[in-house]
Short mmCIF file of C-alpha atoms in Angstrom, two decimals:
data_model
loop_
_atom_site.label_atom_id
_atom_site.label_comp_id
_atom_site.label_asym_id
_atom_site.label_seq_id
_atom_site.Cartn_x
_atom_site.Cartn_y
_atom_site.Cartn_z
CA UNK N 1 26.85 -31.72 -12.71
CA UNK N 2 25.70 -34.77 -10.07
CA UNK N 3 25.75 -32.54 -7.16
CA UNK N 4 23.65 -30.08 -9.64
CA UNK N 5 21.08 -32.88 -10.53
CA UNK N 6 21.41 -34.05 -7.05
CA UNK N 7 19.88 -30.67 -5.77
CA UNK N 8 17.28 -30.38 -8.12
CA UNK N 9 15.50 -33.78 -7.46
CA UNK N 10 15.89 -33.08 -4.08
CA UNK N 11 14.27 -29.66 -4.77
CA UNK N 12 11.15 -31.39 -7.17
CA UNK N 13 10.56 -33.87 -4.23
CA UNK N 14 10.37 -30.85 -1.52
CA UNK N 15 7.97 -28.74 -3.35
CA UNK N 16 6.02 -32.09 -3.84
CA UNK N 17 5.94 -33.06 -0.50
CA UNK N 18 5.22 -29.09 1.02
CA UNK N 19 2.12 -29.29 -1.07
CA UNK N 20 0.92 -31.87 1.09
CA UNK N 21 1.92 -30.67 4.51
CA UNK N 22 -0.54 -29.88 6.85
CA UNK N 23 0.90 -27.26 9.44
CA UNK N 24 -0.16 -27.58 13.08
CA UNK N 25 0.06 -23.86 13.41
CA UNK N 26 -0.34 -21.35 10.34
CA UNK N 27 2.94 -20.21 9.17
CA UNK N 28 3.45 -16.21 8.53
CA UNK N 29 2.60 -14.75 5.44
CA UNK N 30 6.61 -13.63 5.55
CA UNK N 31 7.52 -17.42 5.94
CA UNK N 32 4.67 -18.14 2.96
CA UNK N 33 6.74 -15.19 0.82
CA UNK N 34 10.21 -16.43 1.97
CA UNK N 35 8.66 -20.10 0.54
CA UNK N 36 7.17 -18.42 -2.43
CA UNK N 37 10.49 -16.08 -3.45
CA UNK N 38 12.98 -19.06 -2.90
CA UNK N 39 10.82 -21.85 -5.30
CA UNK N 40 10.26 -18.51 -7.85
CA UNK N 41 13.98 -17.96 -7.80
CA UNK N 42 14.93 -21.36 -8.43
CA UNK N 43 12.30 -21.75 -11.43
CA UNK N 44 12.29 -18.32 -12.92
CA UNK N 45 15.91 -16.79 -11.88
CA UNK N 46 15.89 -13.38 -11.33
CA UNK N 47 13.30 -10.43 -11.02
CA UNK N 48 12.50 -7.97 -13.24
CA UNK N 49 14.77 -4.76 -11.94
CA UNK N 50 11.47 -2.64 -12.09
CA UNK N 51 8.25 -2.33 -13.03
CA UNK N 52 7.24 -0.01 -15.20
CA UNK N 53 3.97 2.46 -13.86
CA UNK N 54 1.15 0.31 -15.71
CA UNK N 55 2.79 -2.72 -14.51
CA UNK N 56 2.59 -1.19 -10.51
CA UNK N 57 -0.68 0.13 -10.68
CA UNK N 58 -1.85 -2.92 -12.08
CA UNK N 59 -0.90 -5.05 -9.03
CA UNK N 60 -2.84 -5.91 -6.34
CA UNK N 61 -1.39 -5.48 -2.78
CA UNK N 62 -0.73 -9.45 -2.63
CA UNK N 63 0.94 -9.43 -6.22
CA UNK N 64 2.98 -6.65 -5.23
CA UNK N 65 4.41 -8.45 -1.94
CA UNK N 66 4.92 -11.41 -3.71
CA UNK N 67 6.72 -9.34 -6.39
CA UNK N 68 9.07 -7.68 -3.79
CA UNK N 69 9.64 -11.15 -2.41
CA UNK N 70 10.85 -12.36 -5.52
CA UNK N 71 12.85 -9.08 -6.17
CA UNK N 72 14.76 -10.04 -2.64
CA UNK N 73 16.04 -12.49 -4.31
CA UNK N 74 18.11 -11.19 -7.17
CA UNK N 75 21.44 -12.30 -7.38
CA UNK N 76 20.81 -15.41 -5.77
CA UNK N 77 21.87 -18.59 -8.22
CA UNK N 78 19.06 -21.43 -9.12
CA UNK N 79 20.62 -24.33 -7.48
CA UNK N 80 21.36 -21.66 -4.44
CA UNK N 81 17.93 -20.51 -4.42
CA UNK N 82 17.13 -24.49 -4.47
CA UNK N 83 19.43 -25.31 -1.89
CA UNK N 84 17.77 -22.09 0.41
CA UNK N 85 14.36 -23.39 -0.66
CA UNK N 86 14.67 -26.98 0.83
CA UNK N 87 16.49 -25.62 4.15
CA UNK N 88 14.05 -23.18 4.60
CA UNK N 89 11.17 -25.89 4.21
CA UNK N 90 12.92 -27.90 6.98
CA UNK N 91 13.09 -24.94 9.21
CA UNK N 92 9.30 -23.86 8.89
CA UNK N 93 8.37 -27.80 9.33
CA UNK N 94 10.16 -27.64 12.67
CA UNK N 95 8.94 -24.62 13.62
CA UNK N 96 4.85 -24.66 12.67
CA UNK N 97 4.99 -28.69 13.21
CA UNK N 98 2.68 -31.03 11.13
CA UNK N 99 -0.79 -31.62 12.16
CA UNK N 100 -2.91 -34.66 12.00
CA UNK N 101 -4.21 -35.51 8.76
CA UNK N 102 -7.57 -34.65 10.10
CA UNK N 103 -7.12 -31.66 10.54
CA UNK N 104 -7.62 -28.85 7.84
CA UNK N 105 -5.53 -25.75 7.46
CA UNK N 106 -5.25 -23.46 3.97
CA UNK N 107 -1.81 -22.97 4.14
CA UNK N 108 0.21 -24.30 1.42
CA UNK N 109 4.78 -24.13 1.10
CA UNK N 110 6.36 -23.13 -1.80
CA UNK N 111 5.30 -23.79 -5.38
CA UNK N 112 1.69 -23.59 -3.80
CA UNK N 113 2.05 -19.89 -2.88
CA UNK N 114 1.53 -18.87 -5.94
CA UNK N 115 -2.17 -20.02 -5.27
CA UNK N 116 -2.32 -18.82 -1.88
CA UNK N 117 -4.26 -15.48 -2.60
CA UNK N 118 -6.67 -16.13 -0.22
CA UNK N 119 -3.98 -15.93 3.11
CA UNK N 120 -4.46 -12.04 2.34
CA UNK N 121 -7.02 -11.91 5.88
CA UNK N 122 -5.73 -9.72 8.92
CA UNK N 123 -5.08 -12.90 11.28
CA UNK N 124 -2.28 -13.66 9.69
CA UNK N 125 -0.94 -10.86 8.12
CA UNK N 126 -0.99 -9.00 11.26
CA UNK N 127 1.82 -10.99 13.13
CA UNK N 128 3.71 -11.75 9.19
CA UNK N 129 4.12 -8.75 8.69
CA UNK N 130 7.45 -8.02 10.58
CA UNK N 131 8.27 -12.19 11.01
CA UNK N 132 11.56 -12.74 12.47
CA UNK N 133 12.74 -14.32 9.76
CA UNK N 134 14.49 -11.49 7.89
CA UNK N 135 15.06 -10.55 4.21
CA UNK N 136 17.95 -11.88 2.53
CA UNK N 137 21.21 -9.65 2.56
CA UNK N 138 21.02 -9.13 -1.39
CA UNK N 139 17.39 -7.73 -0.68
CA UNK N 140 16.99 -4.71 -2.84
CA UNK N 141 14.77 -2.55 -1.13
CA UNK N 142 14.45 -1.25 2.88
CA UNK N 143 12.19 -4.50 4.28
CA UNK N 144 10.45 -1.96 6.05
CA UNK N 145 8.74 -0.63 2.55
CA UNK N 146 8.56 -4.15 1.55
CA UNK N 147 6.04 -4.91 4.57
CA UNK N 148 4.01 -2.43 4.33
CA UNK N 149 1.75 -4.37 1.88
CA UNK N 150 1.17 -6.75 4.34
CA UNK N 151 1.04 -4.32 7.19
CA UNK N 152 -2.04 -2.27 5.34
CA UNK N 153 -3.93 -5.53 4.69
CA UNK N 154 -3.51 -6.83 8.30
CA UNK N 155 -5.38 -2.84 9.27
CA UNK N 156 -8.03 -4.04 7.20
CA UNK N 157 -8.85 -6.68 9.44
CA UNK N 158 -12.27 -6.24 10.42
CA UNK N 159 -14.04 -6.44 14.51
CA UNK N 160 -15.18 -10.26 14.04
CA UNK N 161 -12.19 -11.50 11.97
CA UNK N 162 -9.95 -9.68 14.61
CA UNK N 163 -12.13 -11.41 17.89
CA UNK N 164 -12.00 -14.56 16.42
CA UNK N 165 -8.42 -14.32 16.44
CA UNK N 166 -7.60 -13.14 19.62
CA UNK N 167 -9.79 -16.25 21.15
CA UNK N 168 -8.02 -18.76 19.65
CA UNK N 169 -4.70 -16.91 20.43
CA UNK N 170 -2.98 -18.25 23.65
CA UNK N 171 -0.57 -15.64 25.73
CA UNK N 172 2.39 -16.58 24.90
CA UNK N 173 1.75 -16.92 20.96
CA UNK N 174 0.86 -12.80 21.26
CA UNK N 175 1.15 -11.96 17.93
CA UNK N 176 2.96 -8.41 18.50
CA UNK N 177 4.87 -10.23 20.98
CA UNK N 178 6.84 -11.84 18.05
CA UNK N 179 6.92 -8.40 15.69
CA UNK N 180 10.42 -6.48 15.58
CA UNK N 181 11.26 -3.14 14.15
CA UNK N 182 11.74 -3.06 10.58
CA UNK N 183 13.89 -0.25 9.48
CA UNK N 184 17.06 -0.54 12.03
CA UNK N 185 18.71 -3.31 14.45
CA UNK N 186 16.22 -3.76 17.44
CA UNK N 187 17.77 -1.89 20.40
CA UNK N 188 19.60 0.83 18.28
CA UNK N 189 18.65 4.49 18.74
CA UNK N 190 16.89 4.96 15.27
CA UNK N 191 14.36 1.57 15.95
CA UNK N 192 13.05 3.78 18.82
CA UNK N 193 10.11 5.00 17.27
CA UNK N 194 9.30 1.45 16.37
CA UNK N 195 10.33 -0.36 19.14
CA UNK N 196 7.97 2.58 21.10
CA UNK N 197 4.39 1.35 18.85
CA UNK N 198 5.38 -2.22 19.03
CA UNK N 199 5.95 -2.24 22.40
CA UNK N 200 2.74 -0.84 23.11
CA UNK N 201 0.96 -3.08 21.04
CA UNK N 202 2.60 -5.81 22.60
CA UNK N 203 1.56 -4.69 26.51
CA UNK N 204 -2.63 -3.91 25.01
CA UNK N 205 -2.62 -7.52 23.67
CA UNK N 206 -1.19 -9.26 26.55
CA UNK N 207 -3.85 -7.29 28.96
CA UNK N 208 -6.44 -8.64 26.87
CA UNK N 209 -5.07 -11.99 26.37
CA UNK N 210 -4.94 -12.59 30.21
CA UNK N 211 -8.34 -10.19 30.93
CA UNK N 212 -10.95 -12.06 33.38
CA UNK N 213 -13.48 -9.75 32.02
CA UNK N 214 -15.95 -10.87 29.10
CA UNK N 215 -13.63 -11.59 26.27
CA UNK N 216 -15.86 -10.28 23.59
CA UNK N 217 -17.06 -7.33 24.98
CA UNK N 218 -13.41 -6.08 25.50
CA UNK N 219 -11.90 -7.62 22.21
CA UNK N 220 -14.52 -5.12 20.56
CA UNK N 221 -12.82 -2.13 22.60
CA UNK N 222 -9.44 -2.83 22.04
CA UNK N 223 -9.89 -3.55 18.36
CA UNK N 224 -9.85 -0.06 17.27
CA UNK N 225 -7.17 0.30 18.64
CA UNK N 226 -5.23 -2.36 17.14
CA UNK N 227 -5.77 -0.85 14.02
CA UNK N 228 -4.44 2.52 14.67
CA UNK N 229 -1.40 1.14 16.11
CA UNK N 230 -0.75 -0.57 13.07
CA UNK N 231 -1.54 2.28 10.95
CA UNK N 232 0.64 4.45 12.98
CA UNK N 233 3.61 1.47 12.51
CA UNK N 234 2.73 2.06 8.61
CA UNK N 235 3.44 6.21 9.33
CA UNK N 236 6.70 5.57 11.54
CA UNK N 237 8.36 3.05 8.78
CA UNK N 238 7.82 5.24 5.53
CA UNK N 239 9.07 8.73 8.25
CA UNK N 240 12.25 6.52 9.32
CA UNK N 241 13.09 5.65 6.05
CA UNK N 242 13.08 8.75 4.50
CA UNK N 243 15.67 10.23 7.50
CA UNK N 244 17.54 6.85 7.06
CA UNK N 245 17.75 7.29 3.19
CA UNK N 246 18.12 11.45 3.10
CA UNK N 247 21.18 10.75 5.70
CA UNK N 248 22.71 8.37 3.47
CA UNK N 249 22.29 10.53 0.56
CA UNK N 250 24.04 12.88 2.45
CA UNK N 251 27.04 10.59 3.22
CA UNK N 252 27.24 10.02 -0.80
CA UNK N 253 27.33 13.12 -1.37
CA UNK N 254 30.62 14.14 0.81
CA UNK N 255 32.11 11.03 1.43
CA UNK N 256 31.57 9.64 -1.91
CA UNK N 257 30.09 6.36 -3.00
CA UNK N 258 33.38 4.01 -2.51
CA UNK N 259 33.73 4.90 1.14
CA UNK N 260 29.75 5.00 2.05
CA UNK N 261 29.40 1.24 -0.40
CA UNK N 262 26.22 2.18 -2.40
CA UNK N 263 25.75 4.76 -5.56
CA UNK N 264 23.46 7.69 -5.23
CA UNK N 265 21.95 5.97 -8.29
CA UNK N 266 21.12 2.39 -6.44
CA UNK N 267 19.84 4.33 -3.62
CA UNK N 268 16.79 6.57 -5.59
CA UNK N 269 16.54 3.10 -7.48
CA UNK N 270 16.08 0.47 -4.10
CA UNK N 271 14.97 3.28 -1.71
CA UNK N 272 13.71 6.77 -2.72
CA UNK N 273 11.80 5.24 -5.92
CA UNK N 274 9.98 2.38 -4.05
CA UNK N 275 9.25 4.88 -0.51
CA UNK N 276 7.48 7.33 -2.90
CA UNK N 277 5.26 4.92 -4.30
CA UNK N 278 4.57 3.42 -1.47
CA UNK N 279 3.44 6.65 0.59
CA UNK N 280 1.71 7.56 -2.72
CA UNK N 281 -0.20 4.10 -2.78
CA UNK N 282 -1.73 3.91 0.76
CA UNK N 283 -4.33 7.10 -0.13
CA UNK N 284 -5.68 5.52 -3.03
CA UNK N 285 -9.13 3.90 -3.08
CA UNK N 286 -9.08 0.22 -2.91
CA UNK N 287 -11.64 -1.89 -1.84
CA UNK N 288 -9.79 -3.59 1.17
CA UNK N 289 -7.80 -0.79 1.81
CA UNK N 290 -8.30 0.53 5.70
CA UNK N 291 -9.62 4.14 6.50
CA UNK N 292 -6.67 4.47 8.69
CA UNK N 293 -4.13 3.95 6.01
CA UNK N 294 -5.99 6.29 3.88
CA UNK N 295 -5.59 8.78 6.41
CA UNK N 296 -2.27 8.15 6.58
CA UNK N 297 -1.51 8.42 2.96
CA UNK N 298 -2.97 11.77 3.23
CA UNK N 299 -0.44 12.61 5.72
CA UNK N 300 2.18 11.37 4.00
CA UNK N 301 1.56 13.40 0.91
CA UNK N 302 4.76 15.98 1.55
CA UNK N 303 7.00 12.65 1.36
CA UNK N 304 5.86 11.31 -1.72
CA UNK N 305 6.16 15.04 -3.10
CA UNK N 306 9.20 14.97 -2.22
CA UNK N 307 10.24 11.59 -3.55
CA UNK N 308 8.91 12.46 -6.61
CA UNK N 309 10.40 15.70 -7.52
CA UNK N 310 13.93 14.10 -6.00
CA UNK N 311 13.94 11.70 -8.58
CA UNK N 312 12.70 14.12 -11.30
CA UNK N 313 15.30 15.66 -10.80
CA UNK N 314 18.08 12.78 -10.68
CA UNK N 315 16.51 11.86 -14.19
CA UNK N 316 18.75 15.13 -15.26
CA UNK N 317 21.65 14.94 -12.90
CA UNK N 318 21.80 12.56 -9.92
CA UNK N 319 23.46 14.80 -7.68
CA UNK N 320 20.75 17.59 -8.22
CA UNK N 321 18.25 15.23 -7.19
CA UNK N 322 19.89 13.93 -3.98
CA UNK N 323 21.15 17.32 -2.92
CA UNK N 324 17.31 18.18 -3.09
CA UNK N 325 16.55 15.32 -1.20
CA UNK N 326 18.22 15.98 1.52
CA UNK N 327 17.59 19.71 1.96
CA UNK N 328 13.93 18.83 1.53
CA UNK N 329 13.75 16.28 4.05
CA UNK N 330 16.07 18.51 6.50
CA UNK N 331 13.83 21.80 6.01
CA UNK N 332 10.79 19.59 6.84
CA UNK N 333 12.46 18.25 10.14
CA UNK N 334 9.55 19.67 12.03
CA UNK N 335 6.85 18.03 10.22
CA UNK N 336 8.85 14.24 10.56
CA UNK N 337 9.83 14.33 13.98
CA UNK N 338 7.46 16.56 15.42
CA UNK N 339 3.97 16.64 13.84
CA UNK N 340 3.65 13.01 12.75
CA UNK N 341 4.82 11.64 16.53
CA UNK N 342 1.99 13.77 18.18
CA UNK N 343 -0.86 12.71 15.48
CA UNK N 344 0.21 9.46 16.60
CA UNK N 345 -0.49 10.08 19.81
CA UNK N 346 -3.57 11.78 19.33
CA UNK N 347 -4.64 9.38 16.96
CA UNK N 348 -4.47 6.47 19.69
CA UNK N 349 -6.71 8.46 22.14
CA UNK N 350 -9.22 8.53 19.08
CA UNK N 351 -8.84 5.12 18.82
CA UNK N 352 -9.47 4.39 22.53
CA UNK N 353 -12.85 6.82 22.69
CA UNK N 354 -13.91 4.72 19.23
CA UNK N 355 -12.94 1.51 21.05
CA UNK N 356 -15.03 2.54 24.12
CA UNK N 357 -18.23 3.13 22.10
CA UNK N 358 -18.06 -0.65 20.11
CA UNK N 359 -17.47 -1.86 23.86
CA UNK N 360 -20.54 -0.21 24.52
CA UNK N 361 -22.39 -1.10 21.69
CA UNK N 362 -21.10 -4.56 22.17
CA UNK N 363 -22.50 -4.84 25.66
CA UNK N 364 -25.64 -2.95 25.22
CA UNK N 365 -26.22 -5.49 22.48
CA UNK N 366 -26.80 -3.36 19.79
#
């Protein structure tokens, strides 16, 4: 019981002295909710398995990433979680360095996070969203689906917010420079389609970053732009998943839970479940939420029909409801693979001719 007392004044003092430190360079909002989930796991123990629909509807799109923070954590003891917390503390200190007293940053560590609703702004968000630093192995749900709250709040970051930004942001701290895919090992054959957006995104902000033109003037172009990409990352995480979790479904089904390591019912519970409502979410009116993701909501309607009715239908038999899920994602091939992929494309041209006219605009002085 020392080592166990040991740990926990070591923890107290940490979370004490992270509310004082003064970062030299913001940390990610993924670092903030690897802080926030560790200290919540230590105080509180485990998540709530799920939330029922009053409860989800009820959260805003911070509470919610918080919550799925948390969530990652399940499993993971108190003086574990403790232990995590105060190495992880270490790591961000060496990594985002401390600054000067002087100087005056919002961001907070730990036991603070839970005040941090304000770190919600695109600046951040935008290069948090898909941090290196990964979600624990006894995560619960695809970290793809848990980013996307993050990822739809960084699309709402708006022309001035996004300038701003870029001007402070030096080439080799590109922001898309440090983003990875999110629903399969960079390099592999299934992170394609994100490793394609991202890779993209990275090359635009790198132009700009090193442009000789009139930084403003082309920051206003580009900035369209930015957004679509990021909406179209949003499209290409929710499309791979549901591939990713109808093939494993599959696998259940003939190979059989033992040999494949997961239950048909803990994958409609981590996966199908949370991919449904997530696809569902991004159409609905909220006052941050980005035009962009409401357009892709809309086009994501078919896979949060189909989520939906899967998991009607595993509330009667399991097996009827992924055998469904599978033929319904495999009969709609065309529309996943096919039609999304091109409305990306298209919708990055749109996003160029949109960025052109704010250039424009921007020069004209409108």
């Amino acid at each position: 019981m020392a080592t166990e007392s040991s740990t926990t004044t070591l923890f107290r003092a940490k979370v004490s002295g992270m509310k004082e430190w003064k970062p030299l360079n913001p940390p990610s909002n993924r670092d903030r909710l690897e802080l926030y989930a560790l200290h919540k796991q230590a105080v509180s123990g485990d998540a709530p398995a799920r939330l029922n629909t009053a409860q989800q509807q009820q959260q805003s799109v911070g509470e919610r990433a918080k919550f799925n923070a948390w969530k990652s954590k399940r499993g993971l003891k108190q003086d574990e979680a403790m232990t995590a917390y105060i190495t992880e503390c270490d790591r961000q200190m060496r990594v985002y360095g401390t600054a000067a007293a002087s100087v005056d940053t919002s961001t907070s560590g730990g036991a603070a996070a839970d005040s941090g609703k304000n770190n919600s702004t695109g600046a951040t968000t935008a290069a948090s969203a898909s941090s290196s630093t990964r979600i624990s192995s006894t995560s619960t749900m695809p970290r793809g689906i848990a980013a996307i709250p993050l990822l739809c709040v960084a699309a709402a970051e708006n022309k001035d917010t996004y300038s701003a930004r870029m001007l402070r942001t030096n080439p080799s701290e590109s922001w898309w420079g440090k983003q990875e895919p999110l629903c399969a090992e960079p390099g592999s054959a299934f992170a394609l389609p994100e490793t394609i957006v991202l890779h993209v995104a990275n090359q635009v902000e790198h132009v700009i970053l090193g442009a000789p033109l009139e930084p403003k003037n082309l920051l206003a172009a580009v900035w369209p732009v930015h957004n679509v990409l990021i909406c179209i990352w949003i499209a290409f995480i929710h499309v791979c998943t549901l591939i990713g979790s109808a093939v494993l479904a599959s696998k259940i089904i003939f190979l059989g839970k033992k040999r494949v390591g997961i239950s048909l019912e803990d994958l409609f519970q981590d996966t199908v479940v949370p991919l449904g409502t997530s696809a569902s979410t991004l159409s609905k009116s909220h006052p941050r939420q980005a035009t962009g993701v409401r357009v892709i909501g809309l086009a994501l309607m078919p896979l949060s029909w189909i989520c939906k009715i899967s998991a009607n239908l595993a509330d009667g038999t399991i097996a009827v409801g992924a055998i469904f899920y599978a033929w319904a994602v495999m009969m709609s091939w065309f529309y996943w693979l096919s039609v999304i992929p091109w409305s990306a494309v298209g919708a990055v041209w749109v996003g160029a001719v949109v960025g052109i006219c704010f250039g424009i605009i921007e020069i004209a002085g409108v």
